[in-house]
Short mmCIF file of C-alpha atoms in Angstrom, two decimals:
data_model
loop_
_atom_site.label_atom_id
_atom_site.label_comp_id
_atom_site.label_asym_id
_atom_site.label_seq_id
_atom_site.Cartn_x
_atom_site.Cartn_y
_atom_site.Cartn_z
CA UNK M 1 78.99 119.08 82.89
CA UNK M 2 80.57 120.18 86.27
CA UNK M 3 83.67 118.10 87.16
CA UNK M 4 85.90 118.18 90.45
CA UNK M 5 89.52 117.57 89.39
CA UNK M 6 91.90 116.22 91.95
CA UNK M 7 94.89 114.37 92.67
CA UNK M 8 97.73 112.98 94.37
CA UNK M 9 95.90 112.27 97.72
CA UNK M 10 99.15 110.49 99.03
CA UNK M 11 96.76 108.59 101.74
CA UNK M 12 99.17 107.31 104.53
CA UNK M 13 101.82 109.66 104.07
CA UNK M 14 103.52 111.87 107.05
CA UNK M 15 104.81 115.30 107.34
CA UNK M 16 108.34 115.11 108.32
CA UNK M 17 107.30 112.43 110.50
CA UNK M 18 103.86 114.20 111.72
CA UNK M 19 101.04 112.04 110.87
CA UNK M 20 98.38 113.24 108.52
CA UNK M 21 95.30 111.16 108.70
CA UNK M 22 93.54 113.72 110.84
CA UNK M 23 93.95 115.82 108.33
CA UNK M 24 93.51 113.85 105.27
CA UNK M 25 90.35 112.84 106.28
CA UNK M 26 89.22 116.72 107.09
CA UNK M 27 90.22 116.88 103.39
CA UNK M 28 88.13 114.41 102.19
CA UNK M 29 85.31 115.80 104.53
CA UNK M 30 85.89 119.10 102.59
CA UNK M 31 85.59 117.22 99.21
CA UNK M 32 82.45 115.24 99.53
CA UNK M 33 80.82 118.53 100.69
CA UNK M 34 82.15 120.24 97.82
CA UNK M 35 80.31 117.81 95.95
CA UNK M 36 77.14 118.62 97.61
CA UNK M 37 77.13 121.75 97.59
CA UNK M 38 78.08 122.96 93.92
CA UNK M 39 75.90 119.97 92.39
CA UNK M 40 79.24 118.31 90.83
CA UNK M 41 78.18 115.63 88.18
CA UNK M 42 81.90 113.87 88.21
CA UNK M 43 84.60 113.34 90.14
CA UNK M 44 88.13 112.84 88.95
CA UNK M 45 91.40 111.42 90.28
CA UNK M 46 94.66 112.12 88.41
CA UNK M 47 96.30 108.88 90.37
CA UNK M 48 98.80 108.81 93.80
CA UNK M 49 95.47 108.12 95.63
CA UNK M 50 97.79 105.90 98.69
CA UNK M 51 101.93 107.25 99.25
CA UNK M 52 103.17 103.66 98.58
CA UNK M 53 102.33 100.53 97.27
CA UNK M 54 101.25 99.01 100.62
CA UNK M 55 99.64 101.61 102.20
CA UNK M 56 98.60 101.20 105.94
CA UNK M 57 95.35 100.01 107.00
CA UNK M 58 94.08 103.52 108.36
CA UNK M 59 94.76 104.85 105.32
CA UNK M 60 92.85 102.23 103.27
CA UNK M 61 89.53 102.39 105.27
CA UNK M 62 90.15 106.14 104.42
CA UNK M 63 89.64 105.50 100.86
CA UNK M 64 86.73 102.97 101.58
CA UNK M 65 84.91 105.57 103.49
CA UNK M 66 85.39 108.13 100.45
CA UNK M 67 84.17 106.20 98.36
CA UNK M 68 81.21 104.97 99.88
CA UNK M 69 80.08 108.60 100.82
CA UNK M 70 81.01 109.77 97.13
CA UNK M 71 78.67 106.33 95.75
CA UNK M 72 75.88 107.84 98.32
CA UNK M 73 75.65 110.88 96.88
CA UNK M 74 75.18 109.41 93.45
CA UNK M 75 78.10 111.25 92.21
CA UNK M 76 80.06 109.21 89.32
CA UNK M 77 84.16 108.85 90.22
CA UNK M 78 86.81 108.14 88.07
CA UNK M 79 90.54 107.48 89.27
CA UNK M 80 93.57 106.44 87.81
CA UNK M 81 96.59 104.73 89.77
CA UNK M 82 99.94 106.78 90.07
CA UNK M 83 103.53 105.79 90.36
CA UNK M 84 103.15 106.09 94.10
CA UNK M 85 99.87 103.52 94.22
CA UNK M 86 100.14 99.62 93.52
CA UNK M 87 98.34 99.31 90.35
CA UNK M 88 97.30 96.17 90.76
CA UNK M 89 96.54 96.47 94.52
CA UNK M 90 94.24 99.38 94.02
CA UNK M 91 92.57 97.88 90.62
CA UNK M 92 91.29 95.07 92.82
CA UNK M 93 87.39 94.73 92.77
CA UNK M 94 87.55 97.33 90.15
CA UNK M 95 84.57 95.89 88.92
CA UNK M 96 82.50 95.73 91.42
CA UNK M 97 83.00 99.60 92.37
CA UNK M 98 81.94 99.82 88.84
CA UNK M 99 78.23 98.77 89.78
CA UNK M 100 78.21 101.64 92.13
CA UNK M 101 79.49 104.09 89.89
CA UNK M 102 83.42 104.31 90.98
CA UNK M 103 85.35 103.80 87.60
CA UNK M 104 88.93 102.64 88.51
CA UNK M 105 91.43 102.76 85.64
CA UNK M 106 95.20 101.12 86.45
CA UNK M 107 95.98 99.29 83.32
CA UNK M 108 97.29 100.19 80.18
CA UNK M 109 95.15 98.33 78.18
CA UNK M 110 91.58 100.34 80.22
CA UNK M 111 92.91 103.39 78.11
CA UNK M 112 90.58 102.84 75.57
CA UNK M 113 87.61 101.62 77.72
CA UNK M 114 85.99 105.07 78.92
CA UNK M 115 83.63 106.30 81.52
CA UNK M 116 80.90 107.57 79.28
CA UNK M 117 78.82 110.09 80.98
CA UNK M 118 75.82 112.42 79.92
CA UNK M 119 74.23 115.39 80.34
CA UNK M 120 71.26 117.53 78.83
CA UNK M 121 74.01 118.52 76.22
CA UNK M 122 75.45 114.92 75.17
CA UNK M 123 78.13 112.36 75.90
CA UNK M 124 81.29 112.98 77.67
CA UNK M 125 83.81 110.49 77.19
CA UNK M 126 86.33 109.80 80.39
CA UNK M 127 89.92 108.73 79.38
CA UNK M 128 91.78 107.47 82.42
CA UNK M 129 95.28 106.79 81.48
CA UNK M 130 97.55 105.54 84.35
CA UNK M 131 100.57 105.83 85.06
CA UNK M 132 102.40 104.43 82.35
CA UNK M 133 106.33 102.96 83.27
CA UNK M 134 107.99 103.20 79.98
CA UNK M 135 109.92 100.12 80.29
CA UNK M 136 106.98 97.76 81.32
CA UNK M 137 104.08 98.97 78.90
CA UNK M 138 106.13 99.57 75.66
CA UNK M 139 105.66 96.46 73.72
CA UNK M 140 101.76 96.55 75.31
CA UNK M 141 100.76 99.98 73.86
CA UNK M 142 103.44 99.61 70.53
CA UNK M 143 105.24 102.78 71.21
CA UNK M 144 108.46 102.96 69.36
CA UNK M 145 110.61 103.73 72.39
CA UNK M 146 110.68 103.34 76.03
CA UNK M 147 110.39 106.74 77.16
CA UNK M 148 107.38 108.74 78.60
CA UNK M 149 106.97 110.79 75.56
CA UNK M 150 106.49 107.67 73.60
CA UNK M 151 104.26 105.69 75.40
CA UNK M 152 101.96 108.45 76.36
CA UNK M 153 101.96 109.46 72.52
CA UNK M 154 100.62 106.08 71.90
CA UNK M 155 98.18 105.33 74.55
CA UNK M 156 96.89 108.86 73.11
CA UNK M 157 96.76 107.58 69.67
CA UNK M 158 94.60 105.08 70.96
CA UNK M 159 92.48 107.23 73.04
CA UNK M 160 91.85 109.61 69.52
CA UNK M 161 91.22 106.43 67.79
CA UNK M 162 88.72 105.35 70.17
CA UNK M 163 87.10 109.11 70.14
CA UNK M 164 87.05 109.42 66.55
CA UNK M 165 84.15 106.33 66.26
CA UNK M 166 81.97 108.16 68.87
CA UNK M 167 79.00 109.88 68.27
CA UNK M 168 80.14 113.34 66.62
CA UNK M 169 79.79 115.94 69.38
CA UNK M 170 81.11 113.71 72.15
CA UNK M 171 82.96 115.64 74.56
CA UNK M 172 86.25 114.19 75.93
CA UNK M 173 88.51 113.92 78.99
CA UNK M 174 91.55 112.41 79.60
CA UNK M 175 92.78 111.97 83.35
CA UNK M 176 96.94 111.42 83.19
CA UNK M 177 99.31 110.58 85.65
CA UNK M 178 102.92 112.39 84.23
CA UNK M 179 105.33 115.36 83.97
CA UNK M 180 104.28 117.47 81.58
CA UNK M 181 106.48 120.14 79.76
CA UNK M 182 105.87 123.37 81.66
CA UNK M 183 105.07 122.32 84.94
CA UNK M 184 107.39 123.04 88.39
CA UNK M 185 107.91 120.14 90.35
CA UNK M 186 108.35 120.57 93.89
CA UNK M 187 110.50 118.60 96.48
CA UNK M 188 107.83 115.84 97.30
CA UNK M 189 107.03 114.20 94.05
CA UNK M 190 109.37 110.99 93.13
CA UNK M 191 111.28 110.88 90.73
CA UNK M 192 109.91 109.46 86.99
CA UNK M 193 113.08 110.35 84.69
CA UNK M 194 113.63 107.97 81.82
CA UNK M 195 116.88 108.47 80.45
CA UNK M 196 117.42 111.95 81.59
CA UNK M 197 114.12 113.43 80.27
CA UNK M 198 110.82 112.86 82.24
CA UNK M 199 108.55 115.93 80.64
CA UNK M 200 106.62 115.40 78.04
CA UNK M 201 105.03 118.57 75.75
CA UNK M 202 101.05 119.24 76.35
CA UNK M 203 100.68 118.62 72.58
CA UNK M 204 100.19 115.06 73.51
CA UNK M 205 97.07 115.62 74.57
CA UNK M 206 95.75 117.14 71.78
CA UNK M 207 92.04 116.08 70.41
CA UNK M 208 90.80 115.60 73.99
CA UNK M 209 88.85 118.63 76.11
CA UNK M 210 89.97 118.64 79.13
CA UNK M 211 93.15 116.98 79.96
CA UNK M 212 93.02 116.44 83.99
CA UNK M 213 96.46 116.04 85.38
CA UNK M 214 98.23 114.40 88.24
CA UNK M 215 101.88 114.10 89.72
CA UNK M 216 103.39 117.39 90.33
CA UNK M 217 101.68 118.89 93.84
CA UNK M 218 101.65 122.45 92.63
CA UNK M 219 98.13 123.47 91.64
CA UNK M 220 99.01 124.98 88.34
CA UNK M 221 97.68 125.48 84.82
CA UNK M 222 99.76 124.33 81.46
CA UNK M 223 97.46 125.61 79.25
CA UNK M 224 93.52 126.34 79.39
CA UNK M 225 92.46 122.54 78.36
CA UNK M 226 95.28 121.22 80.10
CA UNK M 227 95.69 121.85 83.88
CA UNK M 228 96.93 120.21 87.20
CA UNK M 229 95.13 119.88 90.62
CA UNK M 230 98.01 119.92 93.09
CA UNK M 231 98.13 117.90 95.93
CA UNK M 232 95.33 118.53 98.49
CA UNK M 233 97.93 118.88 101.59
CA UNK M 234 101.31 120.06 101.23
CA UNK M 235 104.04 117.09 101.84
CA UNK M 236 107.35 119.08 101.89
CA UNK M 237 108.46 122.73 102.69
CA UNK M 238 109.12 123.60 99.05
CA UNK M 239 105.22 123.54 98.71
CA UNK M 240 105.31 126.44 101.73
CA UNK M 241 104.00 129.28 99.42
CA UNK M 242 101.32 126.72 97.27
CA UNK M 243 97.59 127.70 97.41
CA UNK M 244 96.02 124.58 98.16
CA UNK M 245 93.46 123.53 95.83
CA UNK M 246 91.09 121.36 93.74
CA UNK M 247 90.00 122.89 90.04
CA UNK M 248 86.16 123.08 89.34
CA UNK M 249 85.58 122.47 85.79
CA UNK M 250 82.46 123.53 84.10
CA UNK M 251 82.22 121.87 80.29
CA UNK M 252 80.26 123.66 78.25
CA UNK M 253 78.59 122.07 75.22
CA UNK M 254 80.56 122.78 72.78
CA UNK M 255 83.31 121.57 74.72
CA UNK M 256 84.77 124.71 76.16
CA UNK M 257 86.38 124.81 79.28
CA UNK M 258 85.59 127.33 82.21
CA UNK M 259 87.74 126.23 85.33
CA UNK M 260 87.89 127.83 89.03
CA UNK M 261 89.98 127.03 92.16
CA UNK M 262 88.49 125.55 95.23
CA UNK M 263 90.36 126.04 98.50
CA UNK M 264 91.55 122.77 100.57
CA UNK M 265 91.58 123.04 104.57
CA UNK M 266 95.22 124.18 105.59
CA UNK M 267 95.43 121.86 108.88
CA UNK M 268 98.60 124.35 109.80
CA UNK M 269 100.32 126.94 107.91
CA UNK M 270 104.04 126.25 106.93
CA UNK M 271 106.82 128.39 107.39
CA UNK M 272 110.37 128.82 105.96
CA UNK M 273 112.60 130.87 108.80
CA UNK M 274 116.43 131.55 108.41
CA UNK M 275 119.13 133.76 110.00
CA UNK M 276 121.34 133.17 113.07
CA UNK M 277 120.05 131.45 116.38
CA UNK M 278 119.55 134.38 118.49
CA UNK M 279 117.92 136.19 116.34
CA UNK M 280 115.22 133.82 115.31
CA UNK M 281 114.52 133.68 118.92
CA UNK M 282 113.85 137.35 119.58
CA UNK M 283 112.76 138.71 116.13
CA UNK M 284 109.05 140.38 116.45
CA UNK M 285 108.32 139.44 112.73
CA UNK M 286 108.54 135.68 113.40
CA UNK M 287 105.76 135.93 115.38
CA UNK M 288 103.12 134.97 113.05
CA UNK M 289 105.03 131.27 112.30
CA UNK M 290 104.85 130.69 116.41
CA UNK M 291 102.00 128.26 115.73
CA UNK M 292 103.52 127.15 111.92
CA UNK M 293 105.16 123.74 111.12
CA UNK M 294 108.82 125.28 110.97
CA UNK M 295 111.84 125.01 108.91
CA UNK M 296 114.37 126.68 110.37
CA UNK M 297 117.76 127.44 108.75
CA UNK M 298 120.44 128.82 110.88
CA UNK M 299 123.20 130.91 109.37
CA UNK M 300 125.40 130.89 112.21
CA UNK M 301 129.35 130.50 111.55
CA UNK M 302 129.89 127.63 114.11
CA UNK M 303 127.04 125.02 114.91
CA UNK M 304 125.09 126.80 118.45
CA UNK M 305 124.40 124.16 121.09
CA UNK M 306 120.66 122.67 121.79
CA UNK M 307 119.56 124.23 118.71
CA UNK M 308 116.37 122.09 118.10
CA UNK M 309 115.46 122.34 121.86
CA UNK M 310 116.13 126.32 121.82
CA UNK M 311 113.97 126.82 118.51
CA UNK M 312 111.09 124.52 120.08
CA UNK M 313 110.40 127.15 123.40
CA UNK M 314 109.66 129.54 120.52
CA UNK M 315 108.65 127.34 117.60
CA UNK M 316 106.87 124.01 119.49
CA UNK M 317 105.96 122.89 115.91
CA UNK M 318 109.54 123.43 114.25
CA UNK M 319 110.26 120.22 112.22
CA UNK M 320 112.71 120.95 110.67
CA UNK M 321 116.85 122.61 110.70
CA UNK M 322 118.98 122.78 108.10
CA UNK M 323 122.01 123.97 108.79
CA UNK M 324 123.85 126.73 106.24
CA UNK M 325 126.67 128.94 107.54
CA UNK M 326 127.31 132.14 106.38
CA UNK M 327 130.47 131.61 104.41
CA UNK M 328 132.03 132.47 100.89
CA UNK M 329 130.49 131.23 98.31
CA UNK M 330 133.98 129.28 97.09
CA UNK M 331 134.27 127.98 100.89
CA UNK M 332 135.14 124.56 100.42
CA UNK M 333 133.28 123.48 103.63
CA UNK M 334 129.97 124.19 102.23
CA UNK M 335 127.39 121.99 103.41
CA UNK M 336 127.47 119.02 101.50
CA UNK M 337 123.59 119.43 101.05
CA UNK M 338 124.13 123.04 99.55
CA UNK M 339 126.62 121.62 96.63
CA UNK M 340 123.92 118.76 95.77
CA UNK M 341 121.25 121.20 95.79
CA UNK M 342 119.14 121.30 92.65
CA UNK M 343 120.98 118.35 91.15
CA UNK M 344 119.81 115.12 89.93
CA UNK M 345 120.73 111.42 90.72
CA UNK M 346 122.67 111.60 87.22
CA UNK M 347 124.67 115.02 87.52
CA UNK M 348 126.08 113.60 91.17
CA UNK M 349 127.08 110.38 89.90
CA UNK M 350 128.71 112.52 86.93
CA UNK M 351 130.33 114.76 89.63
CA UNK M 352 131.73 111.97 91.50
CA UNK M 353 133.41 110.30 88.18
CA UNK M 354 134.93 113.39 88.01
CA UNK M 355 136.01 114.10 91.38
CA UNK M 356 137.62 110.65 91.57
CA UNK M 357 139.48 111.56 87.81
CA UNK M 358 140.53 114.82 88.74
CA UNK M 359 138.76 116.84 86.67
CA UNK M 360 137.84 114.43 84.06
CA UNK M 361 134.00 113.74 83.74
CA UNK M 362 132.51 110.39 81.79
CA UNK M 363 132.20 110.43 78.19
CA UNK M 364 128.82 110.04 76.42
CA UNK M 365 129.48 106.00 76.42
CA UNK M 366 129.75 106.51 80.11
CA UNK M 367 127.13 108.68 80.74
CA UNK M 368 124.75 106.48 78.90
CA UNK M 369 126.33 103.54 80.79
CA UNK M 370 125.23 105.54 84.34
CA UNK M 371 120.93 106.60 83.19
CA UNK M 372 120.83 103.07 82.16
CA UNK M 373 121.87 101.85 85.63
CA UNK M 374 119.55 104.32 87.51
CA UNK M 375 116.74 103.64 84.81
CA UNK M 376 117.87 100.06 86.13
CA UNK M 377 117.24 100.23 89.68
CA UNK M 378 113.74 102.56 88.79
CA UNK M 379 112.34 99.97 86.88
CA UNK M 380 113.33 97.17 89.01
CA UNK M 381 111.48 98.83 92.26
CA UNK M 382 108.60 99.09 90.11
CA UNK M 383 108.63 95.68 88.87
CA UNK M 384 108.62 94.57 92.44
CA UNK M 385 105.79 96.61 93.31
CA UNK M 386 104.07 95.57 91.04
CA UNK M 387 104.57 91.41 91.25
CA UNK M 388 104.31 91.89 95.59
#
């Protein structure tokens, strides 16, 4: 069985405030052909199909369109909500699509209800298992703590228990929506930590196939049977140097797994630039990022006038400057961005109890005190996205 794996569509979201629908929709263009073209018998979605909960109307009759053209082609779909998407919101008429061969899975307790699909070889059983906020799907799917780890583990145990009464031979996948151990996140996922630790090992998906994965936007592979898709665009700079891609899956009979990249339209190239002002403006290697979406970083001492304006003659698509002077390392001016680089929600609240104490950070009582507020406030938003 051929399967297209993708994910994290992020429908409605912007580029540093440059709209992509255009180019969205070129992607999804791109996909149905792929489709077409190398006779794909299933399509997956690994969840983060909209950015937010509400997503705008253009980007909703972008999904309807999809998925019209995908039920045309006769092409089963099956597509899991992520922590960007309204569960609820894009579960609606869920059964309905069903008729027309668009299998939506956004609630904990569809785990165990899979798309079962054949081929001249058997039945392959599809797992979609959605993303799964520890807090609000604990006592639902009996996992013995609320943390990702946990109730993954369990809505896998359910998934293996569901497997174990098919037919023997059934073949298996399970679409996911998480952080998996292994992976590298990039700058334009949200955050999912639970108490300090998000990942979860690949172990957990043990028993299954194919495990098809969405969240991080790095096209990237954990193990053979375990693998994820990427984003189809890139949403932030950090993803300048991705490959762009979907994974082609061919399961073979026996359930081995043979995968291959296929290449996403790049809309326009990104590029990372840094030095000092006036020589970003002469230097004959920049060249080739003229027509780039640009983040510039400028080096220079003391802050040059007009820089956006200046970098724009050069750079018309430049979207971005960050601003990082060349100074000693133990400068206590650093940019207040370069000393909360690469640090988490928890390790700057941490920092701040101890900048206020002199030296003194919080104790374990305290630190424990500070994830549960942030867990807090997590939970909370999505409790809210959920009930709007």
């Amino acid at each position: 069985m051929r399967i297209l794996h993708t994910s994290d569509w992020h429908l409605g979201r912007s580029f540093h405030r440059v709209g992509l629908l255009d180019a969205q929709a070129a992607f999804l263009d791109h996909l149905v052909a792929t489709v077409r073209e190398r006779d794909i018998d299933a399509v997956l979605v690994a969840g983060d199909v909209y950015d937010r909960a509400v997503p705008p109307l253009a980007a909703v009759e972008l999904f309807d369109d999809v998925l019209h053209r995908l039920a045309d082609a006769g092409v089963p779909t099956v597509m899991i909500s992520g922590n960007h998407d309204s569960a609820r919101r894009l579960g609606v008429g869920a059964g309905l699509m069903e008729r027309a061969g668009i299998h939506l899975r956004t609630s904990p307790g569809s785990c165990t209800t899979p798309v079962v699909l054949a081929d001249a070889h058997g039945e392959v059983a599809f797992y979609g298992l959605p993303y799964l906020e520890p807090s609000l799907v604990r006592d639902e799917l009996g996992a013995p703590d609320a943390g990702h780890e946990a109730v993954l583990g369990a809505a896998m145990r359910r998934v293996r228990e569901d497997l174990a009464q098919r037919p023997r031979g059934t073949r298996s996948v399970v679409l996911a929506h998480a952080f998996v151990t292994g992976g590298l996140p990039s700058d334009s996922e949200r955050d999912i930590t639970v108490g300090g630790v998000a990942a979860v090992p690949a172990g957990v998906f043990d028993g299954v196939d194919y495990a098809a994965l969405g969240h991080l936007h790095g096209c990237q592979t954990i193990n053979e049977r375990v693998r994820y898709s990427g984003s189809p665009l890139a949403y932030s700079f950090s993803e300048t140097d991705h490959r762009k891609t979907m994974w082609q899956v061919d399961l073979g009979p026996d359930g081995g797994v043979a995968a291959e990249r296929v290449d996403c339209p790049v809309p326009r190239p990104l590029a990372r630039i840094s030095g000092r002002l006036e020589e970003l403006l002469v230097d004959p290697e920049l060249t080739r990022h003229e027509q780039s979406w640009t983040e510039a970083t400028l080096t220079d001492p003391v802050r040059p006038a007009d820089p956006m304006a200046r970098l724009t003659e050069r750079f018309p698509h430049v979207l971005n400057l960050v601003f990082s002077p060349d100074r000693a390392e133990e400068d206590p001016h650093g940019s207040y961005a370069q000393r909360l680089r690469d640090r988490d929600d928890q390790q700057i609240a941490e920092d701040f109890v101890a900048h206020v104490r002199g030296g003194a950070g919080p104790d374990e009582r305290e630190r424990a005190v500070l994830r549960g507020a942030f867990d807090d406030v997590r939970v909370d938003a999505a409790v809210r996205e959920v009930s709007g």
